[in-house]
mmCIF file of C-alpha atoms in Angstrom:
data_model
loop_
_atom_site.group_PDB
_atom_site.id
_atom_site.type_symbol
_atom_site.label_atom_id
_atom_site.label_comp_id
_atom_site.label_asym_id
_atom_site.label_seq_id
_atom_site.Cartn_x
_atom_site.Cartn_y
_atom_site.Cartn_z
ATOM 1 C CA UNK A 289 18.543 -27.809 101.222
ATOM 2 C CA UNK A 290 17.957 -25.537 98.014
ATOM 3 C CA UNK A 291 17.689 -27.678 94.525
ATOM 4 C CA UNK A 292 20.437 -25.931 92.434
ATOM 5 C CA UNK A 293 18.732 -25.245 88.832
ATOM 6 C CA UNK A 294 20.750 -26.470 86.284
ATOM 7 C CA UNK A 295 21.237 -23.319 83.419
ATOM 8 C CA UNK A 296 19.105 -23.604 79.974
ATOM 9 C CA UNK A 297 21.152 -25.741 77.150
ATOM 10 C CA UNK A 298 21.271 -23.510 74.519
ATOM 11 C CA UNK A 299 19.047 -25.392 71.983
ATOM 12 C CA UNK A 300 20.638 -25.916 67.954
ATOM 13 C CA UNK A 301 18.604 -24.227 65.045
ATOM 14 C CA UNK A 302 16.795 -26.033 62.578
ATOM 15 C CA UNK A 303 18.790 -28.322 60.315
ATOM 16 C CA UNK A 304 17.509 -26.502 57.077
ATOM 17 C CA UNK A 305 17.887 -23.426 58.576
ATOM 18 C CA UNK A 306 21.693 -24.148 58.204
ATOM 19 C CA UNK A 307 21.643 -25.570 54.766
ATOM 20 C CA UNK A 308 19.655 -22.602 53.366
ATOM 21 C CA UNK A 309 22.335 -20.029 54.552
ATOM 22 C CA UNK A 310 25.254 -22.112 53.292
ATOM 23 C CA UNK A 311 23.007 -22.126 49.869
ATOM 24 C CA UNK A 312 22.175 -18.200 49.930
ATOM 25 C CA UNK A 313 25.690 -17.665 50.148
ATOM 26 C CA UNK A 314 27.039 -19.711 47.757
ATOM 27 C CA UNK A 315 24.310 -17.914 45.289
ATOM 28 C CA UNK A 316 25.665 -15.202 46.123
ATOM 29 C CA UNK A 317 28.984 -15.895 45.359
ATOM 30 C CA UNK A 318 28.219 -16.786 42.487
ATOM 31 C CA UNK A 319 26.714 -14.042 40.897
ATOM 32 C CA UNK A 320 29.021 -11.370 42.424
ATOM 33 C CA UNK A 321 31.567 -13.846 40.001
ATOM 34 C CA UNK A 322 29.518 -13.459 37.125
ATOM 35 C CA UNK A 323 29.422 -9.912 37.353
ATOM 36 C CA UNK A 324 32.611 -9.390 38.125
ATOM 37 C CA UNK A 325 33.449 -11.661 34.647
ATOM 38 C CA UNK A 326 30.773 -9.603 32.556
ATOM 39 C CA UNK A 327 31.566 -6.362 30.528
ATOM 40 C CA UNK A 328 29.052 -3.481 30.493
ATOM 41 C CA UNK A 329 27.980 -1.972 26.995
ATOM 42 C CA UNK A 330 28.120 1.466 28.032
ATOM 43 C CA UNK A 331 25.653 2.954 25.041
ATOM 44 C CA UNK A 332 22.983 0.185 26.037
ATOM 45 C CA UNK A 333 23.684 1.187 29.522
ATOM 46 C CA UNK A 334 23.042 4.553 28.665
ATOM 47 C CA UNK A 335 19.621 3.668 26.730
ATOM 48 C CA UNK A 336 18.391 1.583 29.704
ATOM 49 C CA UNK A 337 18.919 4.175 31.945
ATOM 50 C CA UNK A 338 17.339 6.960 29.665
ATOM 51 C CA UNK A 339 14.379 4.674 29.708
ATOM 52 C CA UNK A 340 14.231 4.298 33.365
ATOM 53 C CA UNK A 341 14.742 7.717 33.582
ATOM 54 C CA UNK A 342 11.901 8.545 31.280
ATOM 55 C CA UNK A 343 9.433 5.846 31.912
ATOM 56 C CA UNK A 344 9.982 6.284 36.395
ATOM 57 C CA UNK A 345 11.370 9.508 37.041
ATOM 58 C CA UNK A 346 14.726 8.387 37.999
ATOM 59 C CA UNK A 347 17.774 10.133 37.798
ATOM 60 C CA UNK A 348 21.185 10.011 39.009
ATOM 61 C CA UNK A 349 21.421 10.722 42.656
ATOM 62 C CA UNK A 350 17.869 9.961 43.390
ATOM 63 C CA UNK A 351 16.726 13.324 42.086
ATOM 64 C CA UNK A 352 13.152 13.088 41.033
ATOM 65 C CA UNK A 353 13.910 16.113 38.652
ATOM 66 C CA UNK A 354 16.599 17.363 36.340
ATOM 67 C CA UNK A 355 18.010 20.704 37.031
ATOM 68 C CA UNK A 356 15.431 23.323 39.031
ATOM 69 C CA UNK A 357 12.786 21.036 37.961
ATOM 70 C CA UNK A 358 9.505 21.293 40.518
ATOM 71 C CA UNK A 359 8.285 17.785 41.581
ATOM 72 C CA UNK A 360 4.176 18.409 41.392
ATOM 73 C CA UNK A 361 1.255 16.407 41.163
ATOM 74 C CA UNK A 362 2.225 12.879 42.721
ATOM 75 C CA UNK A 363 5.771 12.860 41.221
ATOM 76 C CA UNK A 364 5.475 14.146 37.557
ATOM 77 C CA UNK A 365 8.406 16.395 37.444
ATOM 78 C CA UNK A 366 8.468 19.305 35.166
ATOM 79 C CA UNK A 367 11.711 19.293 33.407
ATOM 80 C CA UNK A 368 12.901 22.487 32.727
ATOM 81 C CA UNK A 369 16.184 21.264 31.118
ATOM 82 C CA UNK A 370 14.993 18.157 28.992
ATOM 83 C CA UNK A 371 16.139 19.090 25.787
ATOM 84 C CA UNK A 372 19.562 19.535 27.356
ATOM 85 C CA UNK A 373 19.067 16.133 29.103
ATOM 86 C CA UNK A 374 18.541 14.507 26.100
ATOM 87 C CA UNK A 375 20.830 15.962 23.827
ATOM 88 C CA UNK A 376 23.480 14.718 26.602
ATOM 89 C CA UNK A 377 22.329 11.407 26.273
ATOM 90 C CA UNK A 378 23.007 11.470 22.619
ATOM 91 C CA UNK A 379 19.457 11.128 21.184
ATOM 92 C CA UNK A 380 19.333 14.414 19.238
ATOM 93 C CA UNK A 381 23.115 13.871 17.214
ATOM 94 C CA UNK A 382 22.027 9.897 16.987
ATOM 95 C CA UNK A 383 18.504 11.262 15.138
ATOM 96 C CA UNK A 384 20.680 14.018 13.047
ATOM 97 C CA UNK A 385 22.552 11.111 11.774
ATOM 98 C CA UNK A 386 19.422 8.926 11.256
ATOM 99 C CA UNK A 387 17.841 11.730 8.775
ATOM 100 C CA UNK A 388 21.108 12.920 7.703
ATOM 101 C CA UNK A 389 21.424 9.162 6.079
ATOM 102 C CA UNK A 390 18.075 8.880 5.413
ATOM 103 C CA UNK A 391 18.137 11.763 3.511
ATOM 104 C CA UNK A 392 21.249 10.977 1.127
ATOM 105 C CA UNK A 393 19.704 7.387 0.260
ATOM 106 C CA UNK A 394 16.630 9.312 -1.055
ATOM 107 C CA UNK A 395 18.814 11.619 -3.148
ATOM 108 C CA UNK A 396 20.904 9.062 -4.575
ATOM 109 C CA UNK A 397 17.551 7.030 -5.211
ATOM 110 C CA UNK A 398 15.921 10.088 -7.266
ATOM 111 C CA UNK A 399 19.399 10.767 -8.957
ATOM 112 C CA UNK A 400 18.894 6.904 -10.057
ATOM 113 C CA UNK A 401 15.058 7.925 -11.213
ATOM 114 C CA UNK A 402 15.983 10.999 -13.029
ATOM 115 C CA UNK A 403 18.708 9.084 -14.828
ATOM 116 C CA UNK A 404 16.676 5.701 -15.774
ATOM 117 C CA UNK A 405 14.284 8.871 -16.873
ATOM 118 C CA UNK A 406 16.219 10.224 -18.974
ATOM 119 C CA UNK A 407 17.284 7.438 -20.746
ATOM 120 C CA UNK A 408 13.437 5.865 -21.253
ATOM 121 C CA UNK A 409 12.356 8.841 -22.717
ATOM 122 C CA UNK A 410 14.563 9.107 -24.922
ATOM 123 C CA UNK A 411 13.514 6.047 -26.331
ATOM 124 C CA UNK A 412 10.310 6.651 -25.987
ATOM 125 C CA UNK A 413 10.985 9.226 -28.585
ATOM 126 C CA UNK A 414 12.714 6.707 -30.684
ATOM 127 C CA UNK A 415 9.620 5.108 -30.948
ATOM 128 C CA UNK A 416 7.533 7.715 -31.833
ATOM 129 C CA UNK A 417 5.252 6.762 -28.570
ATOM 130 C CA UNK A 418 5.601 10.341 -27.125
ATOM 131 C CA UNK A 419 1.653 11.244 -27.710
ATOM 132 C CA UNK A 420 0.540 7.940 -26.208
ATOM 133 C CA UNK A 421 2.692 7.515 -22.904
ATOM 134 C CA UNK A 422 3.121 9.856 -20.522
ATOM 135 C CA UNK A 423 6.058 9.753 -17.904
ATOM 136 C CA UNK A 424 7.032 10.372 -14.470
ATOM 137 C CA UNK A 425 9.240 9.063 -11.955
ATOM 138 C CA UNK A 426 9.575 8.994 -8.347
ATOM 139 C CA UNK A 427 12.550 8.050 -6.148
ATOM 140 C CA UNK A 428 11.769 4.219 -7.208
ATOM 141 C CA UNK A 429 10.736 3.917 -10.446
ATOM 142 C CA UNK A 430 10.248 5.491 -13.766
ATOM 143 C CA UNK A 431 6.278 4.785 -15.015
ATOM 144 C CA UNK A 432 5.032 4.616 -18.284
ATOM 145 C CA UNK A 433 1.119 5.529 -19.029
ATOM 146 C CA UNK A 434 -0.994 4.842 -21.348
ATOM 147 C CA UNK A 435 -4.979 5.455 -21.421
ATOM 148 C CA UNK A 436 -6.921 2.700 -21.264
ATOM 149 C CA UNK A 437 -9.259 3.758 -24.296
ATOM 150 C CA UNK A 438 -6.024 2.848 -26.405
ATOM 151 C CA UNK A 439 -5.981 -0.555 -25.178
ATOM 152 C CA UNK A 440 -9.465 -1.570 -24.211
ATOM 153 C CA UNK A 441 -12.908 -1.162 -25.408
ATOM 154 C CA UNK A 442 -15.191 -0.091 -22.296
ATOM 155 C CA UNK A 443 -15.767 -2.462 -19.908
ATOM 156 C CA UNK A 444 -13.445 -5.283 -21.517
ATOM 157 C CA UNK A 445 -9.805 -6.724 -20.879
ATOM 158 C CA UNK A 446 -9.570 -7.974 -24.436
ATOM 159 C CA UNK A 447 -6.503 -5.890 -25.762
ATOM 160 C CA UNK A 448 -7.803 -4.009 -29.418
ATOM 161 C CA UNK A 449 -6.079 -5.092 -32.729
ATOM 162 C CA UNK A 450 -4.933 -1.374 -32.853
ATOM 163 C CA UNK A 451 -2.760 -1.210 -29.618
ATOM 164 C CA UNK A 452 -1.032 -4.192 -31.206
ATOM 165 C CA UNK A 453 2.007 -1.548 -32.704
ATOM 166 C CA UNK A 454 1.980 0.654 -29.349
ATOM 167 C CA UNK A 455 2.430 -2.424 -26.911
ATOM 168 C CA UNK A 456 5.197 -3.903 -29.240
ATOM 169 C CA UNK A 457 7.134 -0.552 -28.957
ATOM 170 C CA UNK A 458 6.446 -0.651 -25.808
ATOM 171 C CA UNK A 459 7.868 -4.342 -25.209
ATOM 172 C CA UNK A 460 11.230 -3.170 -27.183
ATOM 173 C CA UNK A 461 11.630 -0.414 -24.544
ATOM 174 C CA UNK A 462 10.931 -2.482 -21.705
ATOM 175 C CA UNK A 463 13.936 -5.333 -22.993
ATOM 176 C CA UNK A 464 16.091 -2.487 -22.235
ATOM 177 C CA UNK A 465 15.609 -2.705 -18.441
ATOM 178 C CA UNK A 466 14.707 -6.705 -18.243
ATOM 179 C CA UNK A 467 16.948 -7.003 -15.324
ATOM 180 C CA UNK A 468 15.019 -4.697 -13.674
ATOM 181 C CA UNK A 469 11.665 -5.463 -11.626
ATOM 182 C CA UNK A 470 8.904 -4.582 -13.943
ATOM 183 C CA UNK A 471 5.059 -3.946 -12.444
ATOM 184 C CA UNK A 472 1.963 -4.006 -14.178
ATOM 185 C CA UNK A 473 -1.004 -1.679 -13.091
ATOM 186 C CA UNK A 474 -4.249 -1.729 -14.004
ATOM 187 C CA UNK A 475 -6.754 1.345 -13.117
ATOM 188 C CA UNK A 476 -10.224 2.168 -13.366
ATOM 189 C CA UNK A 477 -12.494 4.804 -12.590
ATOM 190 C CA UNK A 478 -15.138 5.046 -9.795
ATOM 191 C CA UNK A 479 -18.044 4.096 -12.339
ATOM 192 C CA UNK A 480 -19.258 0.991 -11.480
ATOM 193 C CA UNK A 481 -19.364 -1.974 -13.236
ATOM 194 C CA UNK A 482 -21.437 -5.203 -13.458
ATOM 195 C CA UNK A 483 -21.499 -7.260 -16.101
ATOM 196 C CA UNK A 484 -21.195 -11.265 -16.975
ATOM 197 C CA UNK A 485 -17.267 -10.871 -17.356
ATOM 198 C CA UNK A 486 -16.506 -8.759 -14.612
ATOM 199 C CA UNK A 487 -18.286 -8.116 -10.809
ATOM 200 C CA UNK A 488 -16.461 -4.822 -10.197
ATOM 201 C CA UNK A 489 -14.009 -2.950 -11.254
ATOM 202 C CA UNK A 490 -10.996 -4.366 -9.043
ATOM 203 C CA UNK A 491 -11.553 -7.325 -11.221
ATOM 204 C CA UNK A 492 -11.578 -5.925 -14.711
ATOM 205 C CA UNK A 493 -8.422 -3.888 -14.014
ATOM 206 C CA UNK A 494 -6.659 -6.974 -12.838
ATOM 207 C CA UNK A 495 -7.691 -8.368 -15.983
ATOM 208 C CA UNK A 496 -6.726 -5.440 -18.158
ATOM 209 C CA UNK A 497 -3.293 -5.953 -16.441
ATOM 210 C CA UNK A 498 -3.004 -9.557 -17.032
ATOM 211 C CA UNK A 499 -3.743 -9.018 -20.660
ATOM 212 C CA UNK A 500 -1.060 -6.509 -21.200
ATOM 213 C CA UNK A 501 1.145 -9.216 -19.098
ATOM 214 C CA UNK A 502 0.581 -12.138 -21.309
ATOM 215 C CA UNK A 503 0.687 -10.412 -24.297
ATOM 216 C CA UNK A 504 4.299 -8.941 -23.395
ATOM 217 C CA UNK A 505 5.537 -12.293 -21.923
ATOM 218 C CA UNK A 506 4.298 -13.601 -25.317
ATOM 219 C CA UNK A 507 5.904 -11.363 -27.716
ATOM 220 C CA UNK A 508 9.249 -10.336 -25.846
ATOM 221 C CA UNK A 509 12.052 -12.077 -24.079
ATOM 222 C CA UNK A 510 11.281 -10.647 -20.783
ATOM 223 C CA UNK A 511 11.677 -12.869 -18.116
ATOM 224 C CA UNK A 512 8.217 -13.376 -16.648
ATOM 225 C CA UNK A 513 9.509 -14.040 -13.035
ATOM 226 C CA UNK A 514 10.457 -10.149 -12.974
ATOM 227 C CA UNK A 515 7.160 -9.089 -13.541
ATOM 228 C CA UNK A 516 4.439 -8.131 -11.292
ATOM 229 C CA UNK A 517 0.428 -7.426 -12.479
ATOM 230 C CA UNK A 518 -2.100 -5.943 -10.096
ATOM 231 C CA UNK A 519 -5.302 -4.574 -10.548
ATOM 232 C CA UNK A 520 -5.604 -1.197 -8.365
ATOM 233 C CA UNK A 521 -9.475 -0.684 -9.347
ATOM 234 C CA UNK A 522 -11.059 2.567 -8.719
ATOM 235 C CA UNK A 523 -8.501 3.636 -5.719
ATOM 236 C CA UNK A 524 -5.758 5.334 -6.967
ATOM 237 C CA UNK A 525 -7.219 8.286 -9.374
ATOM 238 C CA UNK A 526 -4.899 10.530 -10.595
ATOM 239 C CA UNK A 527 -7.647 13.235 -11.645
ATOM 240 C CA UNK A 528 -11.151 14.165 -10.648
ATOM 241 C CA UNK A 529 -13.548 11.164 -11.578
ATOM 242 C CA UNK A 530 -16.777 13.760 -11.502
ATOM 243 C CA UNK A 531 -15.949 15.264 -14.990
ATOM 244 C CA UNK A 532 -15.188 13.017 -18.116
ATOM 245 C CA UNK A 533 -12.177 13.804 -18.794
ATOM 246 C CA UNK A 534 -11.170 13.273 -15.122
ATOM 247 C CA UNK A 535 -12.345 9.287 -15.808
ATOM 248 C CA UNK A 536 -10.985 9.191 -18.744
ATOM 249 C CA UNK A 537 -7.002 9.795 -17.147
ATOM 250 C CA UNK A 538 -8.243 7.417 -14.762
ATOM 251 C CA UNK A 539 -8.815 4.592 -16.226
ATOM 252 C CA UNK A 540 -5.456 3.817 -17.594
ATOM 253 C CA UNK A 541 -2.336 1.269 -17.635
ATOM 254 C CA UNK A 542 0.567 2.124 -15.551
ATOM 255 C CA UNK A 543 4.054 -0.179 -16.398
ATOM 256 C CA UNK A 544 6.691 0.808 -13.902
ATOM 257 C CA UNK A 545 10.238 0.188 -14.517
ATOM 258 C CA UNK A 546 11.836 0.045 -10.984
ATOM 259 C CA UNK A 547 15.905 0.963 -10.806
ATOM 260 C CA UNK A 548 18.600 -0.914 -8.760
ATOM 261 C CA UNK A 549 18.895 1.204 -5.479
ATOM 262 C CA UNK A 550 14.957 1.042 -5.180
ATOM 263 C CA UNK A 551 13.529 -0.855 -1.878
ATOM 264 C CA UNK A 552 10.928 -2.321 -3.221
#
């Protein structure tokens, strides 16, 4: 008689097997619920995409191109419509705006400079200081020159006896505008120097602007903590240093008087 074989028991799956699909679902779950619970920022969306789009080549409906673009040379596209593209993702009116404001802040800023201007040299005036500073202004500040041969003897920060008078005027102007940030420049020409004060001449024009520092903190009631000196050496010329009188502009004292809508 024939042995009846019995039929294969189905054999269970692996234990863990079970416990990582209960776990991949429950992930799962879970972040479908975040999602669903999350809001979208629709302009950062945008920018995201835009950078995708820019960065990969991707674009909505999996085009590789935008308009009758021709896909060439291992998937660089040539866009044929990107300044349209763009200017629908709102880059060009977003960079209008960005100069646009930029632009207004820089007029309002010079308005400021002309004004402050205005007002200095009319003092300057007042003070009979007209043939010994020169002034300018830039969307910052208003600056106040004077040549360093008034001040200094070559190749020394000692202030002369005779620039006593011009730097006092100068300190009455400057209590005008105390509230103001106040910066101290000292400037050189490109003729070097080497002697047993000074190594160079980044260090005798920070010197020459320390003097004129002290001496104002000394004989005005400005407020020393709004007051900046620096030494600027040979690097800033403001004329050609191969002819004498070229050095001679150069080497000067510049006292900047910086307004309230400056960004110092």
């Amino acid at each position: 008689m024939a042995v009846k074989r019995k039929p294969d028991e189905v054999k269970p799956g692996a234990a863990w097997m079970n416990t990582f699909a209960d776990l991949m679902n429950l992930l799962l779950c879970f972040f479908v619920l975040l999602f669903s619970m999350s809001t979208v920022d629709a302009q950062k969306f945008e920018l995201v995409a835009a950078s995708f789009a820019q960065t990969f080549s991707i674009f909505s409906a999996g085009a590789t191109a935008i308009g009758d673009g021709v896909l060439i040379s291992n998937g660089v596209s040539q866009l044929n419509e990107l300044d349209e593209y763009i200017s629908s993702m709102g880059y060009e009116a977003q960079d209008t705006q960005t100069k646009d404001e930029f632009e207004k802040v820089s007029n309002e800023q010079l308005k400021a400079s002309e004004q402050l201007s205005e007002k200095v040299t009319e003092t300057v005036k007042e003070e009979k200081l007209d043939k010994e500073v020169d002034i300018d202004f830039t969307t910052q500040y208003v600056s106040l020159t004077l040549n360093g041969a008034l001040l200094f003897d070559s190749g020394s920060a000692t202030i002369k006896e005779g620039a006593y008078p011009i730097l006092d005027k100068i300190g009455v102007i400057l209590q005008k505008y105390g509230e103001n940030l106040i910066e101290i420049e000292g400037h050189t020409d490109n003729v070097p120097i080497h002697n047993s004060q000074f190594a160079n001449n980044n260090e005798l024009s920070s010197a020459r602007a320390l003097s004129v520092f002290d001496y104002l903190v000394e004989t005005t009631t400005l407020n020393p903590a709004n007051i900046k000196h620096t030494g600027r050496g040979e690097y800033v010329p403001v004329d050609d240093n191969s002819t004498p009188e070229g050095r001679s502009k150069n080497r000067r004292v510049e006292i900047k008087i910086y307004h309230t809508l400056s960004t110092y």
